[in-house]
Amino acid sequence: MTLPIQFINKKMELIKNLKWRYAVKKYSEEKVSEDKVDQIVEAINLTASSCGIQPYRLFVITNPEIRKRLGEGSFNAQIHASSHLLVFAGFNEITSNYIRDYVEMTEQQRNLEKGALDVLKDTLIDYFSVQTPAQNVIWSDKQTYIGLGTALIVAAAELKVDATPMEGFDPKLFDEVLGLSERGLHASVIISLGYRDAANDFLASMSKARLPVNEFLTRID
Ligand SMILES: Cc1cc2nc3c(=O)[nH]c(=O)nc-3n(C[C@H](O)[C@H](O)[C@H](O)COP(=O)(O)O)c2cc1C
């Protein structure tokens, strides 16, 4: 089968863009347009999650004072020195009420009768109630990383926006400054958006370091 030329071009474009992106250390002053940020947010919202119940929330932070406070004690200047900061906040608990509301929303969005997804709802409620609270937090955090991956790829591949995923921050400080605990949330992972300051970022001119694919991959046919 021969692939259409547009498909081959698109594929090459994606790989080229993924080679173009890197975890930026130093950003320029240029701001990312709100339209692009909206597209990244929408892509994150469309990201798959296990059981499909989106057990995390996203914060977009531009306020300079708040960002300064969030960056205190962190080696990552990108927390305050970038265009936008996105915080992925995991759930502290997976409650039966949350599952009930989410499944009801799904029924409405799919024009199903109320109760049509009762089996799904009861199965999820049973499942999450037998997991320990710590297991549910870990599960929720894993889902945030899938959203993080979407943000990185969409930012780089579709929009040519630079981004830095970060675990180097003080989660307790984030919880406090953003009032996350009161909302049943905790900071899981963050990402800054902006445009690279290529002249002053030591990483801008470095080649990508990755394993050869044949070392990384095992195929079992
Ligand atoms: C979950 C995660 C956390 C990371 N935390 C940080 C961080 O705190 N600070 C930082 O400068 N880079 C951070 N990085 C960037 C990685 O160091 C970088 O992605 C990796 O070295 C590969 O390089 P590249 O993304 O530039 O290709 C993180 C990346 C990921 C995926």
mmCIF file of C-alpha atoms and ligand atoms in Angstrom:
data_model
loop_
_atom_site.group_PDB
_atom_site.id
_atom_site.type_symbol
_atom_site.label_atom_id
_atom_site.label_comp_id
_atom_site.label_asym_id
_atom_site.label_seq_id
_atom_site.Cartn_x
_atom_site.Cartn_y
_atom_site.Cartn_z
ATOM 1 C CA MET A 1 0.000 0.000 0.000
ATOM 2 C CA THR A 2 1.354 3.454 -0.853
ATOM 3 C CA LEU A 3 0.720 6.155 1.693
ATOM 4 C CA PRO A 4 -0.720 9.464 0.501
ATOM 5 C CA ILE A 5 1.940 12.173 0.222
ATOM 6 C CA GLN A 6 0.143 14.431 2.741
ATOM 7 C CA PHE A 7 0.388 11.630 5.316
ATOM 8 C CA ILE A 8 4.128 11.176 4.733
ATOM 9 C CA ASN A 9 4.678 14.943 4.971
ATOM 10 C CA LYS A 10 2.649 15.138 8.197
ATOM 11 C CA LYS A 11 4.631 12.278 9.726
ATOM 12 C CA MET A 12 7.965 13.836 8.813
ATOM 13 C CA GLU A 13 6.730 17.158 10.163
ATOM 14 C CA LEU A 14 5.853 15.592 13.514
ATOM 15 C CA ILE A 15 9.261 13.947 13.932
ATOM 16 C CA LYS A 16 10.997 17.136 12.822
ATOM 17 C CA ASN A 17 9.059 19.136 15.396
ATOM 18 C CA LEU A 18 9.758 16.640 18.151
ATOM 19 C CA LYS A 19 13.454 16.972 17.348
ATOM 20 C CA TRP A 20 13.036 20.762 17.424
ATOM 21 C CA ARG A 21 11.569 20.794 20.925
ATOM 22 C CA TYR A 22 13.645 20.575 24.059
ATOM 23 C CA ALA A 23 13.148 21.359 27.720
ATOM 24 C CA VAL A 24 13.876 25.082 27.620
ATOM 25 C CA LYS A 25 15.918 26.537 30.465
ATOM 26 C CA LYS A 26 15.831 30.198 29.433
ATOM 27 C CA TYR A 27 12.857 31.920 27.883
ATOM 28 C CA SER A 28 12.610 35.206 26.005
ATOM 29 C CA GLU A 29 10.125 37.887 27.058
ATOM 30 C CA GLU A 30 7.743 36.981 24.224
ATOM 31 C CA LYS A 31 4.266 35.906 25.330
ATOM 32 C CA VAL A 32 2.314 32.975 23.951
ATOM 33 C CA SER A 33 -1.043 34.104 22.517
ATOM 34 C CA GLU A 34 -4.135 33.182 24.501
ATOM 35 C CA ASP A 35 -5.457 31.417 21.413
ATOM 36 C CA LYS A 36 -2.501 29.021 21.457
ATOM 37 C CA VAL A 37 -2.804 28.506 25.210
ATOM 38 C CA ASP A 38 -6.510 27.737 24.700
ATOM 39 C CA GLN A 39 -5.613 25.112 22.096
ATOM 40 C CA ILE A 40 -3.128 23.477 24.454
ATOM 41 C CA VAL A 41 -5.712 23.492 27.249
ATOM 42 C CA GLU A 42 -8.365 22.005 24.985
ATOM 43 C CA ALA A 43 -5.954 19.286 23.848
ATOM 44 C CA ILE A 44 -5.196 18.426 27.475
ATOM 45 C CA ASN A 45 -8.917 18.279 28.211
ATOM 46 C CA LEU A 46 -9.351 15.873 25.280
ATOM 47 C CA THR A 47 -6.591 13.595 26.569
ATOM 48 C CA ALA A 48 -7.512 10.050 27.518
ATOM 49 C CA SER A 49 -7.551 9.102 31.170
ATOM 50 C CA SER A 50 -7.886 5.698 32.788
ATOM 51 C CA CYS A 51 -11.595 4.969 33.358
ATOM 52 C CA GLY A 52 -12.221 8.201 31.440
ATOM 53 C CA ILE A 53 -13.048 10.309 34.451
ATOM 54 C CA GLN A 54 -10.356 13.011 34.182
ATOM 55 C CA PRO A 55 -9.196 12.779 37.802
ATOM 56 C CA TYR A 56 -7.141 15.953 37.766
ATOM 57 C CA ARG A 57 -7.540 19.657 37.149
ATOM 58 C CA LEU A 58 -5.453 22.171 35.306
ATOM 59 C CA PHE A 59 -4.402 25.657 36.389
ATOM 60 C CA VAL A 60 -2.992 28.277 34.017
ATOM 61 C CA ILE A 61 -1.028 30.890 35.916
ATOM 62 C CA THR A 62 0.224 34.182 34.558
ATOM 63 C CA ASN A 63 0.116 36.339 37.712
ATOM 64 C CA PRO A 64 3.775 37.431 38.227
ATOM 65 C CA GLU A 65 3.640 37.750 42.049
ATOM 66 C CA ILE A 66 2.066 34.343 42.474
ATOM 67 C CA ARG A 67 4.607 32.808 40.105
ATOM 68 C CA LYS A 68 7.479 34.363 42.046
ATOM 69 C CA ARG A 69 6.166 32.799 45.225
ATOM 70 C CA LEU A 70 5.703 29.428 43.528
ATOM 71 C CA GLY A 71 9.279 29.441 42.317
ATOM 72 C CA GLU A 72 10.817 30.131 45.735
ATOM 73 C CA GLY A 73 13.474 27.565 46.600
ATOM 74 C CA SER A 74 13.314 25.878 43.188
ATOM 75 C CA PHE A 75 16.221 25.658 40.751
ATOM 76 C CA ASN A 76 13.713 26.121 37.932
ATOM 77 C CA ALA A 77 13.621 29.830 37.015
ATOM 78 C CA GLN A 78 11.116 28.844 34.304
ATOM 79 C CA ILE A 79 8.411 28.747 37.000
ATOM 80 C CA HIS A 80 8.368 32.535 37.027
ATOM 81 C CA ALA A 81 10.409 33.401 33.918
ATOM 82 C CA SER A 82 8.238 32.126 31.077
ATOM 83 C CA SER A 83 5.033 33.176 29.387
ATOM 84 C CA HIS A 84 2.550 30.837 31.104
ATOM 85 C CA LEU A 85 2.769 28.260 33.868
ATOM 86 C CA LEU A 86 0.456 25.244 33.771
ATOM 87 C CA VAL A 87 -0.085 23.218 36.932
ATOM 88 C CA PHE A 88 -1.539 19.717 36.765
ATOM 89 C CA ALA A 89 -3.307 19.058 40.058
ATOM 90 C CA GLY A 90 -4.202 15.489 40.992
ATOM 91 C CA PHE A 91 -7.199 14.502 43.136
ATOM 92 C CA ASN A 92 -6.588 13.718 46.815
ATOM 93 C CA GLU A 93 -9.536 11.320 46.748
ATOM 94 C CA ILE A 94 -11.676 9.606 44.149
ATOM 95 C CA THR A 95 -15.072 9.996 45.746
ATOM 96 C CA SER A 96 -18.284 8.168 44.880
ATOM 97 C CA ASN A 97 -19.956 11.553 44.371
ATOM 98 C CA TYR A 98 -17.386 12.566 41.787
ATOM 99 C CA ILE A 99 -17.851 9.286 39.889
ATOM 100 C CA ARG A 100 -21.647 9.638 40.058
ATOM 101 C CA ASP A 101 -21.566 13.220 38.704
ATOM 102 C CA TYR A 102 -19.084 12.349 35.955
ATOM 103 C CA VAL A 103 -21.082 9.335 34.757
ATOM 104 C CA GLU A 104 -24.296 11.404 34.792
ATOM 105 C CA MET A 105 -22.575 14.082 32.721
ATOM 106 C CA THR A 106 -21.512 11.385 30.248
ATOM 107 C CA GLU A 107 -25.095 10.113 29.990
ATOM 108 C CA GLN A 108 -26.299 13.626 29.229
ATOM 109 C CA GLN A 109 -23.580 14.358 26.687
ATOM 110 C CA ARG A 110 -24.340 11.097 24.890
ATOM 111 C CA ASN A 111 -28.123 11.613 25.056
ATOM 112 C CA LEU A 112 -28.577 8.447 27.059
ATOM 113 C CA GLU A 113 -31.377 7.817 29.522
ATOM 114 C CA LYS A 114 -30.542 8.625 33.113
ATOM 115 C CA GLY A 115 -29.253 5.367 34.623
ATOM 116 C CA ALA A 116 -28.105 3.916 31.289
ATOM 117 C CA LEU A 117 -24.541 3.815 32.601
ATOM 118 C CA ASP A 118 -25.385 2.550 36.087
ATOM 119 C CA VAL A 119 -23.288 -0.580 35.657
ATOM 120 C CA LEU A 120 -20.244 1.509 34.783
ATOM 121 C CA LYS A 121 -20.929 3.860 37.679
ATOM 122 C CA ASP A 122 -21.314 1.052 40.242
ATOM 123 C CA THR A 123 -18.239 -0.758 38.944
ATOM 124 C CA LEU A 124 -16.111 2.389 39.252
ATOM 125 C CA ILE A 125 -17.457 3.238 42.695
ATOM 126 C CA ASP A 126 -16.693 -0.310 43.910
ATOM 127 C CA TYR A 127 -13.257 -0.299 42.326
ATOM 128 C CA PHE A 128 -12.080 2.991 43.783
ATOM 129 C CA SER A 129 -13.530 2.303 47.220
ATOM 130 C CA VAL A 130 -11.399 -0.830 47.644
ATOM 131 C CA GLN A 131 -8.161 0.910 46.653
ATOM 132 C CA THR A 132 -6.252 2.641 49.454
ATOM 133 C CA PRO A 133 -6.284 6.478 49.435
ATOM 134 C CA ALA A 134 -2.562 6.373 48.571
ATOM 135 C CA GLN A 135 -3.212 4.099 45.582
ATOM 136 C CA ASN A 136 -5.894 6.472 44.321
ATOM 137 C CA VAL A 137 -3.542 9.446 44.598
ATOM 138 C CA ILE A 138 -0.851 7.597 42.620
ATOM 139 C CA TRP A 139 -3.422 6.637 39.991
ATOM 140 C CA SER A 140 -4.612 10.209 39.711
ATOM 141 C CA ASP A 141 -1.033 11.494 39.388
ATOM 142 C CA LYS A 142 -0.349 9.034 36.571
ATOM 143 C CA GLN A 143 -3.219 10.546 34.630
ATOM 144 C CA THR A 144 -1.749 14.042 34.989
ATOM 145 C CA TYR A 145 1.388 12.838 33.202
ATOM 146 C CA ILE A 146 -0.638 11.759 30.200
ATOM 147 C CA GLY A 147 -2.013 15.308 30.000
ATOM 148 C CA LEU A 148 1.527 16.602 30.354
ATOM 149 C CA GLY A 149 2.585 14.513 27.344
ATOM 150 C CA THR A 150 -0.243 15.940 25.278
ATOM 151 C CA ALA A 151 0.748 19.471 26.225
ATOM 152 C CA LEU A 152 4.341 18.866 25.180
ATOM 153 C CA ILE A 153 3.456 17.356 21.831
ATOM 154 C CA VAL A 154 0.729 19.832 20.940
ATOM 155 C CA ALA A 155 2.850 22.777 22.013
ATOM 156 C CA ALA A 156 5.850 21.580 20.035
ATOM 157 C CA ALA A 157 4.333 19.837 17.084
ATOM 158 C CA GLU A 158 1.266 21.885 16.292
ATOM 159 C CA LEU A 159 1.986 25.327 17.629
ATOM 160 C CA LYS A 160 5.775 25.733 17.787
ATOM 161 C CA VAL A 161 5.520 26.894 21.372
ATOM 162 C CA ASP A 162 8.393 26.000 23.674
ATOM 163 C CA ALA A 163 7.722 24.149 26.885
ATOM 164 C CA THR A 164 9.489 22.743 29.939
ATOM 165 C CA PRO A 165 7.964 19.883 31.910
ATOM 166 C CA MET A 166 9.013 20.134 35.560
ATOM 167 C CA GLU A 167 9.026 18.039 38.698
ATOM 168 C CA GLY A 168 11.559 20.339 40.349
ATOM 169 C CA PHE A 169 9.180 22.401 42.465
ATOM 170 C CA ASP A 170 7.863 22.374 46.010
ATOM 171 C CA PRO A 171 4.453 20.655 45.847
ATOM 172 C CA LYS A 172 3.536 21.700 49.412
ATOM 173 C CA LEU A 173 4.232 25.337 48.550
ATOM 174 C CA PHE A 174 2.094 25.048 45.412
ATOM 175 C CA ASP A 175 -0.743 23.471 47.412
ATOM 176 C CA GLU A 176 -0.573 26.328 49.896
ATOM 177 C CA VAL A 177 -0.197 29.257 47.470
ATOM 178 C CA LEU A 178 -2.855 27.983 45.055
ATOM 179 C CA GLY A 179 -5.225 26.786 47.795
ATOM 180 C CA LEU A 180 -5.240 23.297 46.313
ATOM 181 C CA SER A 181 -5.883 21.311 49.505
ATOM 182 C CA GLU A 182 -9.187 23.138 50.106
ATOM 183 C CA ARG A 183 -10.259 21.946 46.667
ATOM 184 C CA GLY A 184 -9.215 18.346 47.314
ATOM 185 C CA LEU A 185 -6.243 18.689 44.973
ATOM 186 C CA HIS A 186 -2.452 18.580 45.085
ATOM 187 C CA ALA A 187 0.203 19.742 42.634
ATOM 188 C CA SER A 188 1.450 16.783 40.629
ATOM 189 C CA VAL A 189 3.534 18.112 37.755
ATOM 190 C CA ILE A 190 3.965 21.462 36.012
ATOM 191 C CA ILE A 191 4.932 22.837 32.626
ATOM 192 C CA SER A 192 6.032 26.276 31.520
ATOM 193 C CA LEU A 193 5.241 27.686 28.070
ATOM 194 C CA GLY A 194 6.973 30.425 26.141
ATOM 195 C CA TYR A 195 9.627 31.005 23.505
ATOM 196 C CA ARG A 196 13.265 30.017 23.881
ATOM 197 C CA ASP A 197 15.950 32.653 24.361
ATOM 198 C CA ALA A 198 18.232 30.795 21.967
ATOM 199 C CA ALA A 199 21.197 33.134 22.454
ATOM 200 C CA ASN A 200 21.227 32.635 26.225
ATOM 201 C CA ASP A 201 20.012 29.089 26.675
ATOM 202 C CA PHE A 202 22.969 26.687 26.779
ATOM 203 C CA LEU A 203 20.713 23.839 25.642
ATOM 204 C CA ALA A 204 19.329 25.591 22.554
ATOM 205 C CA SER A 205 22.162 24.523 20.268
ATOM 206 C CA MET A 206 22.743 21.052 21.699
ATOM 207 C CA SER A 207 21.848 17.906 19.796
ATOM 208 C CA LYS A 208 19.139 15.708 21.139
ATOM 209 C CA ALA A 209 20.430 12.799 23.195
ATOM 210 C CA ARG A 210 18.361 9.653 22.716
ATOM 211 C CA LEU A 211 18.992 5.934 22.504
ATOM 212 C CA PRO A 212 19.137 4.430 19.041
ATOM 213 C CA VAL A 213 15.586 3.194 18.379
ATOM 214 C CA ASN A 214 16.754 -0.419 17.964
ATOM 215 C CA GLU A 215 18.172 -0.360 21.499
ATOM 216 C CA PHE A 216 15.044 1.208 22.920
ATOM 217 C CA LEU A 217 12.592 -1.032 21.083
ATOM 218 C CA THR A 218 11.929 -4.749 21.240
ATOM 219 C CA ARG A 219 9.605 -6.056 18.578
ATOM 220 C CA ILE A 220 7.760 -9.302 19.100
ATOM 221 C CA ASP A 221 6.112 -10.262 15.801
HETATM 222 C C1 LIG B 1 8.233 14.566 34.217
HETATM 223 C C2 LIG B 1 9.403 15.433 33.853
HETATM 224 C C3 LIG B 1 9.986 16.255 34.801
HETATM 225 C C4 LIG B 1 11.035 17.109 34.459
HETATM 226 N N1 LIG B 1 11.523 18.004 35.389
HETATM 227 C C5 LIG B 1 12.375 18.964 34.979
HETATM 228 C C6 LIG B 1 12.742 20.032 35.837
HETATM 229 O O1 LIG B 1 12.315 20.113 36.982
HETATM 230 N N2 LIG B 1 13.559 21.005 35.335
HETATM 231 C C7 LIG B 1 14.036 20.973 34.056
HETATM 232 O O2 LIG B 1 14.760 21.896 33.649
HETATM 233 N N3 LIG B 1 13.731 19.957 33.229
HETATM 234 C C8 LIG B 1 12.897 18.972 33.640
HETATM 235 N N4 LIG B 1 12.530 17.978 32.781
HETATM 236 C C9 LIG B 1 13.095 17.954 31.434
HETATM 237 C C10 LIG B 1 13.973 16.747 31.172
HETATM 238 O O3 LIG B 1 15.193 16.869 31.847
HETATM 239 C C11 LIG B 1 14.141 16.631 29.659
HETATM 240 O O4 LIG B 1 12.885 16.444 29.088
HETATM 241 C C12 LIG B 1 15.056 15.483 29.310
HETATM 242 O O5 LIG B 1 16.356 15.720 29.742
HETATM 243 C C13 LIG B 1 15.065 15.214 27.813
HETATM 244 O O6 LIG B 1 15.487 16.340 27.111
HETATM 245 P P1 LIG B 1 14.588 17.145 26.069
HETATM 246 O O7 LIG B 1 13.187 17.208 26.633
HETATM 247 O O8 LIG B 1 15.230 18.489 26.029
HETATM 248 O O9 LIG B 1 14.643 16.416 24.789
HETATM 249 C C14 LIG B 1 11.538 17.087 33.139
HETATM 250 C C15 LIG B 1 10.960 16.219 32.190
HETATM 251 C C16 LIG B 1 9.906 15.431 32.525
HETATM 252 C C17 LIG B 1 9.280 14.562 31.469
#
